[in-house]
PDB file of C-alpha atoms in Angstrom:
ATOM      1  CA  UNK A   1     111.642  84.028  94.718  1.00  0.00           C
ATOM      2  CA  UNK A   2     113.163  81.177  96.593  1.00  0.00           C
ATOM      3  CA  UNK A   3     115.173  79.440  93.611  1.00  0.00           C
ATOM      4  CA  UNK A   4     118.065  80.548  91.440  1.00  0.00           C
ATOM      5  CA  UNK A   5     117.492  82.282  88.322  1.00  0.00           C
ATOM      6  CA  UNK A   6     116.899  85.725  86.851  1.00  0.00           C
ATOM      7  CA  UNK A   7     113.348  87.548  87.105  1.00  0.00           C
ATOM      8  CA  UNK A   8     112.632  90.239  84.455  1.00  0.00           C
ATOM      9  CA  UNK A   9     109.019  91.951  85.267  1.00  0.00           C
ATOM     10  CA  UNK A  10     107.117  93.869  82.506  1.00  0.00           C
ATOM     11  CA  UNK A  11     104.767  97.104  83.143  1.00  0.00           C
ATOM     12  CA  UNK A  12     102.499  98.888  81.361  1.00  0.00           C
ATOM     13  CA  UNK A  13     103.330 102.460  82.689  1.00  0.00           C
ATOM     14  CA  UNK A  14     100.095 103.880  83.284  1.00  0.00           C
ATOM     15  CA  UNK A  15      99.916 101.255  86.311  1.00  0.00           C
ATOM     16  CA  UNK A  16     102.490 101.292  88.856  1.00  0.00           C
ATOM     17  CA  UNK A  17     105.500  99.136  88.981  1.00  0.00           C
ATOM     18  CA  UNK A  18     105.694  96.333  91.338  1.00  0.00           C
ATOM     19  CA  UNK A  19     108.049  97.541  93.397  1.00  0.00           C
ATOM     20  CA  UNK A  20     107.739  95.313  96.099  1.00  0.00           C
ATOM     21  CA  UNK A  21     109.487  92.642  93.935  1.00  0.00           C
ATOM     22  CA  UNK A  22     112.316  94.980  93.701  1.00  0.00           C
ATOM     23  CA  UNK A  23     113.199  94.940  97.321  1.00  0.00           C
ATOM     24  CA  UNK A  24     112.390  91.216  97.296  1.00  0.00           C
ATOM     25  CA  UNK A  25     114.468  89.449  94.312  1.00  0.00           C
ATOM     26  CA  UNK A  26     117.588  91.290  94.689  1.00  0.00           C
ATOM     27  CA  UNK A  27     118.253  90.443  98.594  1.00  0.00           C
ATOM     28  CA  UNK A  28     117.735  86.248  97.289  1.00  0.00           C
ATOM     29  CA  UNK A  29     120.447  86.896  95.359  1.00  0.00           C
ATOM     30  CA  UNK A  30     118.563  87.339  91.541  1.00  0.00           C
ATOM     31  CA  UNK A  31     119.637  89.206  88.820  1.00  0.00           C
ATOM     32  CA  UNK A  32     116.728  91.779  88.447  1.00  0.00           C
ATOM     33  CA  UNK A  33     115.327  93.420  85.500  1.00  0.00           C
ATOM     34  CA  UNK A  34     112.253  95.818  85.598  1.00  0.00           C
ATOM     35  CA  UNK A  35     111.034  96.979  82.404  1.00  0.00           C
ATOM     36  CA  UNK A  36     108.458 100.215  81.394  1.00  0.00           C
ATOM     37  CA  UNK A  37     107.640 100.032  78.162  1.00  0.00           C
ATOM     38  CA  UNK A  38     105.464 103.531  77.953  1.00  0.00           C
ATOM     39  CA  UNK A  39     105.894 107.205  79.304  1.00  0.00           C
ATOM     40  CA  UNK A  40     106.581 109.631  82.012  1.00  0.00           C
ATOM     41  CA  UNK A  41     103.779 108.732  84.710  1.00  0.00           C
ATOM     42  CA  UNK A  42     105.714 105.102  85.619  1.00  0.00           C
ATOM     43  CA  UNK A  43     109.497 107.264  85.110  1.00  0.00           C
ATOM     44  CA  UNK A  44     108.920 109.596  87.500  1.00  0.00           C
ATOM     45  CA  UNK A  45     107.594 107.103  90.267  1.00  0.00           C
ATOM     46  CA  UNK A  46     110.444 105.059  89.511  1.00  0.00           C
ATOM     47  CA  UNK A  47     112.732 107.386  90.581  1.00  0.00           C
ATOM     48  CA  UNK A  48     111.153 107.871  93.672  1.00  0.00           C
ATOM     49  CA  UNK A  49     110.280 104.236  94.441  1.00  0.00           C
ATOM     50  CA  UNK A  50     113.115 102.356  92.659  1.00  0.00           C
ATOM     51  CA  UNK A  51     116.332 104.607  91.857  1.00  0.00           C
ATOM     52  CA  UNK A  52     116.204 106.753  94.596  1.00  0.00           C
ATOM     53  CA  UNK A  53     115.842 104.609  97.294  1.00  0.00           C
ATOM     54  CA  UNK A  54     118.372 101.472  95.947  1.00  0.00           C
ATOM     55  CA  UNK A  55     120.909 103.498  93.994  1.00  0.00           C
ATOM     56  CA  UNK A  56     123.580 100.608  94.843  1.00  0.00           C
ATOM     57  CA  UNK A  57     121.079  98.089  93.752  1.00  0.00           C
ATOM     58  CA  UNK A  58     120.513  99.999  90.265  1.00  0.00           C
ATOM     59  CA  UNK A  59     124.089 100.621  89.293  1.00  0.00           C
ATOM     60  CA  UNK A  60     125.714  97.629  90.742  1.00  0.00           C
ATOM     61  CA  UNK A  61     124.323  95.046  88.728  1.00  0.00           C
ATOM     62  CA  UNK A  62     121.835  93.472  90.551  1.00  0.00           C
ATOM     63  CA  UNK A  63     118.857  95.513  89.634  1.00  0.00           C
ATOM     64  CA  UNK A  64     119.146  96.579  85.871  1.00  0.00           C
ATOM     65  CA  UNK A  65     116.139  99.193  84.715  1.00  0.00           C
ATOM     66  CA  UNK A  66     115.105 100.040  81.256  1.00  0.00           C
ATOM     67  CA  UNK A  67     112.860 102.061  79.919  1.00  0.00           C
ATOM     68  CA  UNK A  68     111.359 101.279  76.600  1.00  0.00           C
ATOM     69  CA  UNK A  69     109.665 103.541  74.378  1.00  0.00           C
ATOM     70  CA  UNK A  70     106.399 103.340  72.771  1.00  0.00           C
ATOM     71  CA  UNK A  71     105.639 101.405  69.357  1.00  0.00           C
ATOM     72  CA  UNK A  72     106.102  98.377  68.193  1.00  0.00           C
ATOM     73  CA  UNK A  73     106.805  96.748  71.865  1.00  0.00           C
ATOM     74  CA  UNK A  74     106.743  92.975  70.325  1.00  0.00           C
ATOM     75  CA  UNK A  75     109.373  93.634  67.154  1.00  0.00           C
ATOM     76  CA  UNK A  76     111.613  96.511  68.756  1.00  0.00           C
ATOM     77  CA  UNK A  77     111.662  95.723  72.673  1.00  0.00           C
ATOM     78  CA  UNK A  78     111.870  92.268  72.595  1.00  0.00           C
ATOM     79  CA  UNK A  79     114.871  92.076  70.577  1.00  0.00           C
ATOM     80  CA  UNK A  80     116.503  94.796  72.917  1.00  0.00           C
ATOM     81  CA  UNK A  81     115.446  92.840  76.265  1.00  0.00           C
ATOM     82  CA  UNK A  82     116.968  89.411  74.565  1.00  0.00           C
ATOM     83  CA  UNK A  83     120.719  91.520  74.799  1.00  0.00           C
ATOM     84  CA  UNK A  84     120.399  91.311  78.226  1.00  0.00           C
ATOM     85  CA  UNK A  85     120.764  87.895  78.277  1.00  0.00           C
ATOM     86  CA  UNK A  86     123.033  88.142  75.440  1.00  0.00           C
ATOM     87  CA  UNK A  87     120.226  86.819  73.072  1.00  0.00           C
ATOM     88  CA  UNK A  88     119.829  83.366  74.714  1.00  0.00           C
ATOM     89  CA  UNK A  89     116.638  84.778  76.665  1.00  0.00           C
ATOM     90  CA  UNK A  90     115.217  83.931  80.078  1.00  0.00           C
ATOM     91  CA  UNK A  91     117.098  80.757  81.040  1.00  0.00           C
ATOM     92  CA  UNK A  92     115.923  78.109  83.465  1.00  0.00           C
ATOM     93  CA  UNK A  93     113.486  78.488  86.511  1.00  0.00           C
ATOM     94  CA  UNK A  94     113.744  82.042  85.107  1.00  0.00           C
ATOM     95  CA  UNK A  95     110.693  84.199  85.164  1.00  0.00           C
ATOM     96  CA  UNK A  96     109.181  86.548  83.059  1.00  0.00           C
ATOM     97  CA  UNK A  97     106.352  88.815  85.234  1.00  0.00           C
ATOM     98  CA  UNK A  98     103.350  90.577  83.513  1.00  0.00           C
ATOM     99  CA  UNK A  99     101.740  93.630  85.396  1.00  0.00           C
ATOM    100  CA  UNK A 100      99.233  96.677  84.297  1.00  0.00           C
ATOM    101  CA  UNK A 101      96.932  96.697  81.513  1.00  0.00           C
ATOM    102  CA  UNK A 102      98.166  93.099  80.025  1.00  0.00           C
ATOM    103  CA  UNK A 103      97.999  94.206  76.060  1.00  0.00           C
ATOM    104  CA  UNK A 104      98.405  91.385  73.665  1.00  0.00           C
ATOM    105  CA  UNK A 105     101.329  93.147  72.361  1.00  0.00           C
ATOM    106  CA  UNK A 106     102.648  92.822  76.022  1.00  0.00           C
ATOM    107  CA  UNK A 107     102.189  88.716  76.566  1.00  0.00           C
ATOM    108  CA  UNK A 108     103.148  88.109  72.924  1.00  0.00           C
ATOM    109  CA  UNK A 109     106.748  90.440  74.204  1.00  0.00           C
ATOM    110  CA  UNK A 110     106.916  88.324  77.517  1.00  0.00           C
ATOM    111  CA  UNK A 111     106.848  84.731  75.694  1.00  0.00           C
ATOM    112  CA  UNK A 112     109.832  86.116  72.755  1.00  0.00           C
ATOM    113  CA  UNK A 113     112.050  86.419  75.570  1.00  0.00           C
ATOM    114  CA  UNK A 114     111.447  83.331  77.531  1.00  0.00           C
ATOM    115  CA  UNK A 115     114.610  81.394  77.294  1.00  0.00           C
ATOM    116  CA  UNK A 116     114.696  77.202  77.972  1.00  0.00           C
ATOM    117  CA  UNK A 117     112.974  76.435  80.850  1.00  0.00           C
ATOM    118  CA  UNK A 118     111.294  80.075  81.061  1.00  0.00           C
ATOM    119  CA  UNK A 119     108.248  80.340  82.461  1.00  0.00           C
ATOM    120  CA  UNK A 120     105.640  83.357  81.688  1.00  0.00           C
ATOM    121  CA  UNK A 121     103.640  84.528  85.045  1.00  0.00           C
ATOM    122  CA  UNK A 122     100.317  86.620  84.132  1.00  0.00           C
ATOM    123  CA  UNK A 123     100.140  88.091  87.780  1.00  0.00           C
ATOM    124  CA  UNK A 124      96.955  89.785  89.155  1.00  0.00           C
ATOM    125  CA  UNK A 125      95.006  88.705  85.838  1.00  0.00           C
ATOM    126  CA  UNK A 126      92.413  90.718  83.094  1.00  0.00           C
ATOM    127  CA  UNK A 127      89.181  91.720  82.960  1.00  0.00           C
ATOM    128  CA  UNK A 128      88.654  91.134  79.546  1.00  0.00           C
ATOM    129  CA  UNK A 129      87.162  87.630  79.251  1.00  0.00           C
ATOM    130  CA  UNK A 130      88.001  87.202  75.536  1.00  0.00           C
ATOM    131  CA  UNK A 131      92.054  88.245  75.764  1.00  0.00           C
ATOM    132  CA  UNK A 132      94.039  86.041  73.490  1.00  0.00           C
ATOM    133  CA  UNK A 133      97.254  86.141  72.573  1.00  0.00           C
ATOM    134  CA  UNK A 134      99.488  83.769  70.430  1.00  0.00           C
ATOM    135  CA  UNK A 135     101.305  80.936  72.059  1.00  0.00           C
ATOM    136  CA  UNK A 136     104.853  79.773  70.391  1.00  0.00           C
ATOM    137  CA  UNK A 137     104.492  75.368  70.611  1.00  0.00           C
ATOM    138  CA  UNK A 138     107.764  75.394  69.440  1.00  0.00           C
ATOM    139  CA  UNK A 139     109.255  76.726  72.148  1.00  0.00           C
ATOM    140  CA  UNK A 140     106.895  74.634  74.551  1.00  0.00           C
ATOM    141  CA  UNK A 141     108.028  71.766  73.342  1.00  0.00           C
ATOM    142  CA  UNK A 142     111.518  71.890  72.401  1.00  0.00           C
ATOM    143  CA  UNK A 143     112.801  75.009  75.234  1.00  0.00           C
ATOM    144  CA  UNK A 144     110.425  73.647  77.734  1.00  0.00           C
ATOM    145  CA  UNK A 145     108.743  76.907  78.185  1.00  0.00           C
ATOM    146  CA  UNK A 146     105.522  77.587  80.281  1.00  0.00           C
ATOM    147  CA  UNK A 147     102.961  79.853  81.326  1.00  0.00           C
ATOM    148  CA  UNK A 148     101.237  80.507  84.738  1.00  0.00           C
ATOM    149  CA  UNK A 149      98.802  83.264  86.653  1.00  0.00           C
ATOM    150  CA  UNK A 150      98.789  84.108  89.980  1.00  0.00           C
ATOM    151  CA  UNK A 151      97.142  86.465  91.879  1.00  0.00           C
ATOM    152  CA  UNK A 152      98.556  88.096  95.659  1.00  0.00           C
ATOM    153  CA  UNK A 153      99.626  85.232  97.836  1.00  0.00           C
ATOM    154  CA  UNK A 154      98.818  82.746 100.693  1.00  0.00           C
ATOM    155  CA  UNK A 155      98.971  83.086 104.368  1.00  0.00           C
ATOM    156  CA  UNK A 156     102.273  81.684 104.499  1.00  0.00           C
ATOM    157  CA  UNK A 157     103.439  84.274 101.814  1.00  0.00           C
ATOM    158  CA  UNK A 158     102.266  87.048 104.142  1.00  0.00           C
ATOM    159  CA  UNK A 159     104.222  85.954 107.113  1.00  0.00           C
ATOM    160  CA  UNK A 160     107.166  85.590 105.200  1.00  0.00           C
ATOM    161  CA  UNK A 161     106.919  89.465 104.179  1.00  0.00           C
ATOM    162  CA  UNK A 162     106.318  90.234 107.318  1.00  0.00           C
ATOM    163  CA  UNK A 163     109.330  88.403 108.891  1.00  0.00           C
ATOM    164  CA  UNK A 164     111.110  90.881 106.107  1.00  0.00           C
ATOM    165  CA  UNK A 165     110.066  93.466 107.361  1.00  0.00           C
ATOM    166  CA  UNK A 166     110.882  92.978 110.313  1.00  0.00           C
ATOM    167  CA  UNK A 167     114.497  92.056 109.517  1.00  0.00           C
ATOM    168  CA  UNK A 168     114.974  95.292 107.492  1.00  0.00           C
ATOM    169  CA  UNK A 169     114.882  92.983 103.846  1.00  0.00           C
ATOM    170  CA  UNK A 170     111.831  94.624 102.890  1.00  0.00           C
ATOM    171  CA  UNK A 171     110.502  98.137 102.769  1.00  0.00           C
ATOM    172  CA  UNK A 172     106.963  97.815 102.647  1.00  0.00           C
ATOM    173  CA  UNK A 173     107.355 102.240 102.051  1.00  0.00           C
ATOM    174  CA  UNK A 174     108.495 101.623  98.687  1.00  0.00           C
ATOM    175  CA  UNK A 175     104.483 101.026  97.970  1.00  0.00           C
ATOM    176  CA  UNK A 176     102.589 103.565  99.271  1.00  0.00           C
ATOM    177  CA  UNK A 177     102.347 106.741  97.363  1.00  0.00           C
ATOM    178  CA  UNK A 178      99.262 108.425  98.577  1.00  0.00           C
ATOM    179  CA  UNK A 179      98.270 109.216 102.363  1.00  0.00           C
ATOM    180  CA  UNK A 180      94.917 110.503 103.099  1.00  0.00           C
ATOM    181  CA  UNK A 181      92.556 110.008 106.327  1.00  0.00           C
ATOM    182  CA  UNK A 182      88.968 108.450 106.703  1.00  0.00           C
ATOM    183  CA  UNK A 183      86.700 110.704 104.709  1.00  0.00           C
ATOM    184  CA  UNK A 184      88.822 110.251 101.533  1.00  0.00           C
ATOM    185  CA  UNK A 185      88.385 106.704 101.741  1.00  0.00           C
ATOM    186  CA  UNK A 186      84.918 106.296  99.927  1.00  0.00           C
ATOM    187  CA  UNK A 187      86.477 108.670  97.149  1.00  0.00           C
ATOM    188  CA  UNK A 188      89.378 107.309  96.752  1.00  0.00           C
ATOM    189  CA  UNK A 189      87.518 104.001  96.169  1.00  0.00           C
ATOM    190  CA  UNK A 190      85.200 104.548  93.934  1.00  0.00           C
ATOM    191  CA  UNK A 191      87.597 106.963  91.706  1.00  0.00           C
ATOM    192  CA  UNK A 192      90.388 104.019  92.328  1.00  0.00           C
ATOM    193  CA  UNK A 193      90.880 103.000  88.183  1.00  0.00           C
ATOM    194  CA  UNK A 194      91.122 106.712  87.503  1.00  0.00           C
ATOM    195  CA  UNK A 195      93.991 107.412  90.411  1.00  0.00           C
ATOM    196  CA  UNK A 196      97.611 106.956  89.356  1.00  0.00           C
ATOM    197  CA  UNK A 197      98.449 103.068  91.109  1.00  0.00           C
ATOM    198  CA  UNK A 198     100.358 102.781  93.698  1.00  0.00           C
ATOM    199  CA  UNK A 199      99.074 102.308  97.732  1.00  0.00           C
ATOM    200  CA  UNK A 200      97.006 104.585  99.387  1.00  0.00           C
ATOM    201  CA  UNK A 201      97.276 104.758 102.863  1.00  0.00           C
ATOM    202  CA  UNK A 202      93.843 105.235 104.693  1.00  0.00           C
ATOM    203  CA  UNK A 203      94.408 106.696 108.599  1.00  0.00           C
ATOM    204  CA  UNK A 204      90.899 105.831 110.028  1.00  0.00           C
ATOM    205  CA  UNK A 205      91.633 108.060 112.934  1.00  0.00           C
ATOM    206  CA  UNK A 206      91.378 111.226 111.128  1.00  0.00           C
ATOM    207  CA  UNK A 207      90.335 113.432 108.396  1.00  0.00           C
ATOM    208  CA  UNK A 208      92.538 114.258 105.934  1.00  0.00           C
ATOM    209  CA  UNK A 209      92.228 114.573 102.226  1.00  0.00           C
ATOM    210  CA  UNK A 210      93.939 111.968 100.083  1.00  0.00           C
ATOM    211  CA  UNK A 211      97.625 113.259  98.950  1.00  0.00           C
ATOM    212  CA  UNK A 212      99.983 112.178  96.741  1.00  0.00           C
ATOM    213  CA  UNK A 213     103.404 112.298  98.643  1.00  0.00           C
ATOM    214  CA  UNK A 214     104.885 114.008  95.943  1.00  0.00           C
ATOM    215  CA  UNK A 215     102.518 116.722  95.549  1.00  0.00           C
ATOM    216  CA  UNK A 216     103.518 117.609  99.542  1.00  0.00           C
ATOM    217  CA  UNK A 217     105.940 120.032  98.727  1.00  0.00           C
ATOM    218  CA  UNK A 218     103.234 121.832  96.376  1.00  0.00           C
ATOM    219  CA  UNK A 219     100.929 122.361  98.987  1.00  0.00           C
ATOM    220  CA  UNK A 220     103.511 123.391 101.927  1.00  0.00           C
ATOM    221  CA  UNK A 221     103.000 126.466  99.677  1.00  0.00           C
ATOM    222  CA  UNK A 222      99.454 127.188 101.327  1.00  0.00           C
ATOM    223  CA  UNK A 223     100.060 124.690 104.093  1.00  0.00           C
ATOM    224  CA  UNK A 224     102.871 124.617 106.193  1.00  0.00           C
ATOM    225  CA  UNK A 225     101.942 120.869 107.521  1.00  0.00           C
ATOM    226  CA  UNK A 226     102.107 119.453 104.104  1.00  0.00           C
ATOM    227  CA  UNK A 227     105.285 121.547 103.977  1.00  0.00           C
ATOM    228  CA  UNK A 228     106.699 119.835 107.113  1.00  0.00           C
ATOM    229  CA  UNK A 229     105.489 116.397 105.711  1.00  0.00           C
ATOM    230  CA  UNK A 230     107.379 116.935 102.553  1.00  0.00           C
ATOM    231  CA  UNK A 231     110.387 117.437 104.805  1.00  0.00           C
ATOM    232  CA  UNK A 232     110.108 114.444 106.775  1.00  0.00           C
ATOM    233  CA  UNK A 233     109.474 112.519 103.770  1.00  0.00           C
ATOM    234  CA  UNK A 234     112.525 113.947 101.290  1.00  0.00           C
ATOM    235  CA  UNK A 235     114.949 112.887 104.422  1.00  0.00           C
ATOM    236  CA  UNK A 236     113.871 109.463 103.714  1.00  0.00           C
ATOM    237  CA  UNK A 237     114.382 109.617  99.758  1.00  0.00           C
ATOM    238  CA  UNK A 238     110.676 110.819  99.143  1.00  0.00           C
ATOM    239  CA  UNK A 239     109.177 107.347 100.963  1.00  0.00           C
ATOM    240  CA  UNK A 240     106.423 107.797 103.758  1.00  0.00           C
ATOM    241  CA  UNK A 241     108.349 106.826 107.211  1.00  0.00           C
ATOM    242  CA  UNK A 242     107.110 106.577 110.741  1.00  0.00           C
ATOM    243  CA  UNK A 243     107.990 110.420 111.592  1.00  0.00           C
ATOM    244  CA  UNK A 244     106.157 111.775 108.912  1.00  0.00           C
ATOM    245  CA  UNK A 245     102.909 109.209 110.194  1.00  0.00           C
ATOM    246  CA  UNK A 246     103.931 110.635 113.996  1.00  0.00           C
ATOM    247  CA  UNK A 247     103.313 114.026 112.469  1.00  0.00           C
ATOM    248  CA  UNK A 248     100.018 113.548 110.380  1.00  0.00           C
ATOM    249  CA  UNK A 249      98.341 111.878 113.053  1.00  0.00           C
ATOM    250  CA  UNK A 250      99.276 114.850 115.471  1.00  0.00           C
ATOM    251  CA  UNK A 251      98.434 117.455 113.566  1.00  0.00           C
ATOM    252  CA  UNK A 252      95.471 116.712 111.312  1.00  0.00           C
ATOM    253  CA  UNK A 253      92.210 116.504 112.817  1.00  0.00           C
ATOM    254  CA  UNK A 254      90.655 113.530 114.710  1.00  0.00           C
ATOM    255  CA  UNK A 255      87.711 112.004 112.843  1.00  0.00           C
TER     256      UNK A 255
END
């Protein structure tokens, strides 16, 4: 994220966006695109994680969003992601990002709009031991493009976020979408591929069942600490903050 150039990341929607990359490429100065090329589940965390919280970012030009529909993603949403770049494609030390469930259909979209120079990261790689997928030569040879897989980051990388953070460039909030306390940790675990993606924040301190923030408001029904949670959290956009953490760990019982 250090260099010039444009960084377009692709997501399956039944995994959660990266949307720590969000906060990250557009304060180095990158033109920004995040793509969802299926459904509502990745939509409606988007508006909580991405538009909500970086309005200017989304409508000022520096963070563009699109939502693609389902079908055909290699024919129809390439061709409409290559407009973006006003069909010349990812240019140089320009990036194309892979995240989620990393169909073939998916890598064969991310290397059609690779411009010259593009390269093609397969982040946080597959289980599947025999995924394939086609690889243009062409374009390796005469547009220079390239592929690459990496996985989290270095110890260096982490104090670098952390320096962020501290300086208010990144909001490590943005992540987390489920709070729960030390005897949902084991569930949440084991039942971890079957829980929509996102962080879940473990309190080790007490016991507390493991919440999605948005369901909060739901339960303030029966509840009126979830209700006073929800509060806390919709004055901060829907994001977990430090008051609603003050309250949890003052009102929910030590473990």
């Amino acid at each position: 994220t250090r260099d010039s150039g444009d960084f377009y990341t692709l997501v399956r929607a039944y995994r959660f966006p990266g949307t720590g990359i969000t906060r990250i490429s557009p304060r180095n100065n990158r033109q920004l695109a995040v793509g969802f090329v299926t459904g509502d589940i990745a939509l409606i965390n988007l508006q909580t994680h991405v538009i909500r919280p970086f309005p200017v970012l989304a409508k000022g030009g520096v963070l563009d969003i699109v939502s693609l529909p389902d079908g055909d993603l290699v024919a129809a949403s390439a061709d409409g992601l290559l407009v973006l770049w006003d069909g010349k494609g990812l240019q140089p030390r320009k990036t194309v990002r892979l995240q989620g469930g990393y169909p073939v259909a998916l890598c064969l979209q991310g290397g059609r709009i690779l411009g010259r120079d593009g390269c093609l990261n397969f982040f946080a790689g597959p289980t599947d031991t025999s995924l394939s997928a086609r690889v243009n030569f062409y374009d390796v040879h005469y547009a220079s493009t390239h592929v690459m897989g990496t996985t989290g980051g270095n110890t260096d990388d982490m104090r670098e976020a952390l320096r962020m953070a501290e300086r208010g460039q990144l909001n490590p909030a943005v992540m987390v979408t489920h709070v729960g306390g030390l005897d949902s940790a084991a569930e949440a675990t084991l039942r971890l591929p079957d829980k929509p993606a996102g962080k879940k924040l473990i309190y080790t301190g007490i016991a507390m069942p493991l919440t999605a923030i948005d369901d909060f408001g739901s339960l303030g029904v029966s509840d009126k600490r979830f209700a006073k949670v929800d509060s806390l959290c919709r004055a901060k956009g829907g994001l977990w903050n430090v008051e609603a953490e003050r309250y949890v760990l003052e009102n929910w019982p030590a473990i």
